[in-house]
Structure formats: C-alpha cells, structure tokens
Amino acid sequence: MCGRYCLSAPAETIVEVFGIDRLPEYLPRYNIAPTTPILGIRAQNELRSASTFRWGLIPFWADNPKGTAPLINARSETAHTKPSFKAALQHRRLLLPVSGFFEWVRDGAQKTPFYFQPNHGELFAFGGLWERWFDLDGTEVQSATILTTAANTMMQPYHHRMPVIVPEAHWAEWLDPKIKHTQLNPTIMEPAPDPFLRATQVTAHVNRVANQGPECVHPASEVSAE
C-alpha cells in the first residue's frame, strides 16, 4: 500500500515537468498523510490542469462517508471490478506528483521508516483515480485514491505492494478520458523497474504526521553520525 508520501519540489519545477500553466495554492510537504489535501493533475479539454483533492476516495454513490475508512489505495488488478473505483478508472484518472514515499518495516514492536525516491530526476507520478461526491447541502468534495500493484524485487523486503508509478512516456495516455482502461498499455500498471527507486532508512521524525519539514527525509545514518 501507500500511506505516506512527500512532494517537496519547487512549484515551478512541478509546472514545467507536468506541462501545466499554474498550481493551486502550494507548499512543499514532506509527510503527506491520508484525508489531507493532495495535488493531482488531470486532463480537461485536452489540456492538463492541477487541482487539490482529499486523499481518500469517496464513491459518488456513498450516503455518508463519515465513520468509514478512507479509500486511500485501490488495487490496480481489481479496480475495474469494484463499484467504488470502476467508473473513475474509466473516466477520471489522475497523475499525482511525487518526490518520494515511505514504508515501515516492523521488527517486533519496532517499526523502522524507509524513504523511496527515484535514482534519477526529482519528480515522478503515482497513478491515481478521482471522484466527485455531493453532500446533502450540495457541497462538492473531490477526492482521490492511489493505485497500487505488486512490489518489484527491490521493494519486496519492505512491503508486498507498491504504488503504481506511471512512466512519463505514458502520462498523456493515462490522462486521456477518451481512452478506456481496457485500451491502456498494460505495462502502465506493472511494478516499476527495480533500478527506478532507491531506499534510505530515515529517522522516526516522519512517524508523527504533524512533522512536515525536510527532517522527515533525512537519512538515519547522517543523524547517527552527528
């Protein structure tokens, strides 16, 4: 699964890499958690635009999402069969800009955090889905989920699942609402190649959701050496 990630790139870098005109209000965040606003890129009228979404998809047909577990992840292998995700997979796909993401390895009662970032480049993109939900008073909530796939060999010691990382060559295809999910290149939702990411043990600073600074991604080895 993916339950915490980082987006720390400058706004101008995100705009340039993803080919958009501007961002909504944006601040770098090193410890993005479920139910908080996240940045997503979607295609509208053949142009890409950036919006904020609640992380934790609310199905359009839900009566009352309060008190239910947020749908922060969707299994790519079965999303097309699930009422919560199948319409979004067909018509409302997202790219979620990412600098890196976290996983925790448990050893007894102790959980050690690791940070996964690309070996080359500053940004990559999760494959996501978004949905509209309307409250009884007509208030619209736009929410999103992150697709996951089986872990690649590099990731397996840390977790059996990993986020779907959409290759840049397929960004336009992924965002195009005219392309049905059955017509997508099947490699898009396969695990990222092993050399794409590297893992770094980081300090327990990231364990606390309120901590948002760059200390969240500092290698534990550097802190121990000080």
Coordinates of C-alpha atoms in Angstrom, one line a residue, residues 62-146:
A62 CA -21.9 7.0 -0.8
D63 CA -24.7 8.2 1.5
N64 CA -22.4 9.3 4.3
P65 CA -18.6 8.8 4.3
K66 CA -18.2 9.8 7.9
G67 CA -17.1 7.0 10.1
T68 CA -15.9 4.8 7.3
A69 CA -12.3 4.0 6.5
P70 CA -10.9 6.3 3.7
L71 CA -10.2 4.6 0.4
I72 CA -6.6 5.8 0.2
N73 CA -5.5 2.9 -2.1
A74 CA -7.0 0.9 -4.9
R75 CA -5.6 -2.4 -6.1
S76 CA -4.9 -2.0 -9.8
E77 CA -5.6 -5.6 -10.5
T78 CA -9.2 -5.4 -9.3
A79 CA -10.2 -1.7 -9.5
H80 CA -12.2 -2.3 -12.7
T81 CA -14.5 -4.7 -10.8
K82 CA -15.1 -2.6 -7.7
P83 CA -18.1 -0.3 -7.5
S84 CA -16.0 2.4 -5.7
F85 CA -13.4 2.6 -8.4
K86 CA -14.6 1.2 -11.8
A87 CA -16.2 4.4 -13.1
A88 CA -13.2 6.5 -12.0
L89 CA -10.8 4.1 -13.7
Q90 CA -12.7 4.5 -16.9
H91 CA -13.2 8.3 -16.9
R92 CA -11.3 10.0 -14.1
R93 CA -7.7 9.1 -14.0
L94 CA -5.1 11.3 -12.2
L95 CA -1.4 11.8 -12.1
L96 CA -0.2 12.6 -8.5
P97 CA 3.2 14.4 -8.5
V98 CA 5.6 12.8 -6.0
S99 CA 9.1 13.3 -4.7
G100 CA 9.2 10.1 -2.7
F101 CA 7.2 7.8 -0.5
F102 CA 7.6 6.0 2.8
E103 CA 7.2 2.4 4.1
W104 CA 7.8 1.0 7.6
V105 CA 9.4 -2.3 8.3
R106 CA 8.3 -4.0 11.5
D107 CA 10.8 -5.8 13.8
G108 CA 8.8 -7.0 16.8
A109 CA 7.3 -3.8 18.4
Q110 CA 9.7 -1.5 16.5
K111 CA 8.8 0.0 13.1
T112 CA 11.6 1.4 11.0
P113 CA 10.8 4.0 8.3
F114 CA 12.3 4.0 4.9
Y115 CA 12.1 6.6 2.2
F116 CA 11.9 5.6 -1.5
Q117 CA 12.9 8.2 -4.1
P118 CA 14.0 8.0 -7.8
N119 CA 17.6 7.3 -8.7
H120 CA 17.3 9.9 -11.5
G121 CA 15.2 13.1 -11.5
E122 CA 13.4 15.0 -8.9
L123 CA 9.8 14.0 -9.6
F124 CA 7.7 11.1 -10.7
A125 CA 4.0 10.3 -10.7
F126 CA 1.6 7.9 -9.0
G127 CA -1.3 6.7 -10.9
G128 CA -4.5 7.8 -9.2
L129 CA -8.3 8.0 -9.6
W130 CA -10.6 10.8 -8.6
E131 CA -14.2 11.1 -7.9
R132 CA -16.9 13.7 -7.1
W133 CA -19.2 13.4 -4.1
F134 CA -22.0 15.8 -3.1
D135 CA -23.2 16.4 0.5
L136 CA -26.9 16.8 1.2
D137 CA -26.5 20.6 1.0
G138 CA -24.9 20.3 -2.4
T139 CA -21.3 20.9 -1.4
E140 CA -19.0 19.1 -3.8
V141 CA -16.0 17.1 -2.5
Q142 CA -13.3 16.0 -4.9
S143 CA -11.4 13.0 -3.6
A144 CA -8.7 10.7 -4.9
T145 CA -7.0 7.3 -4.3
I146 CA -3.6 5.9 -5.2

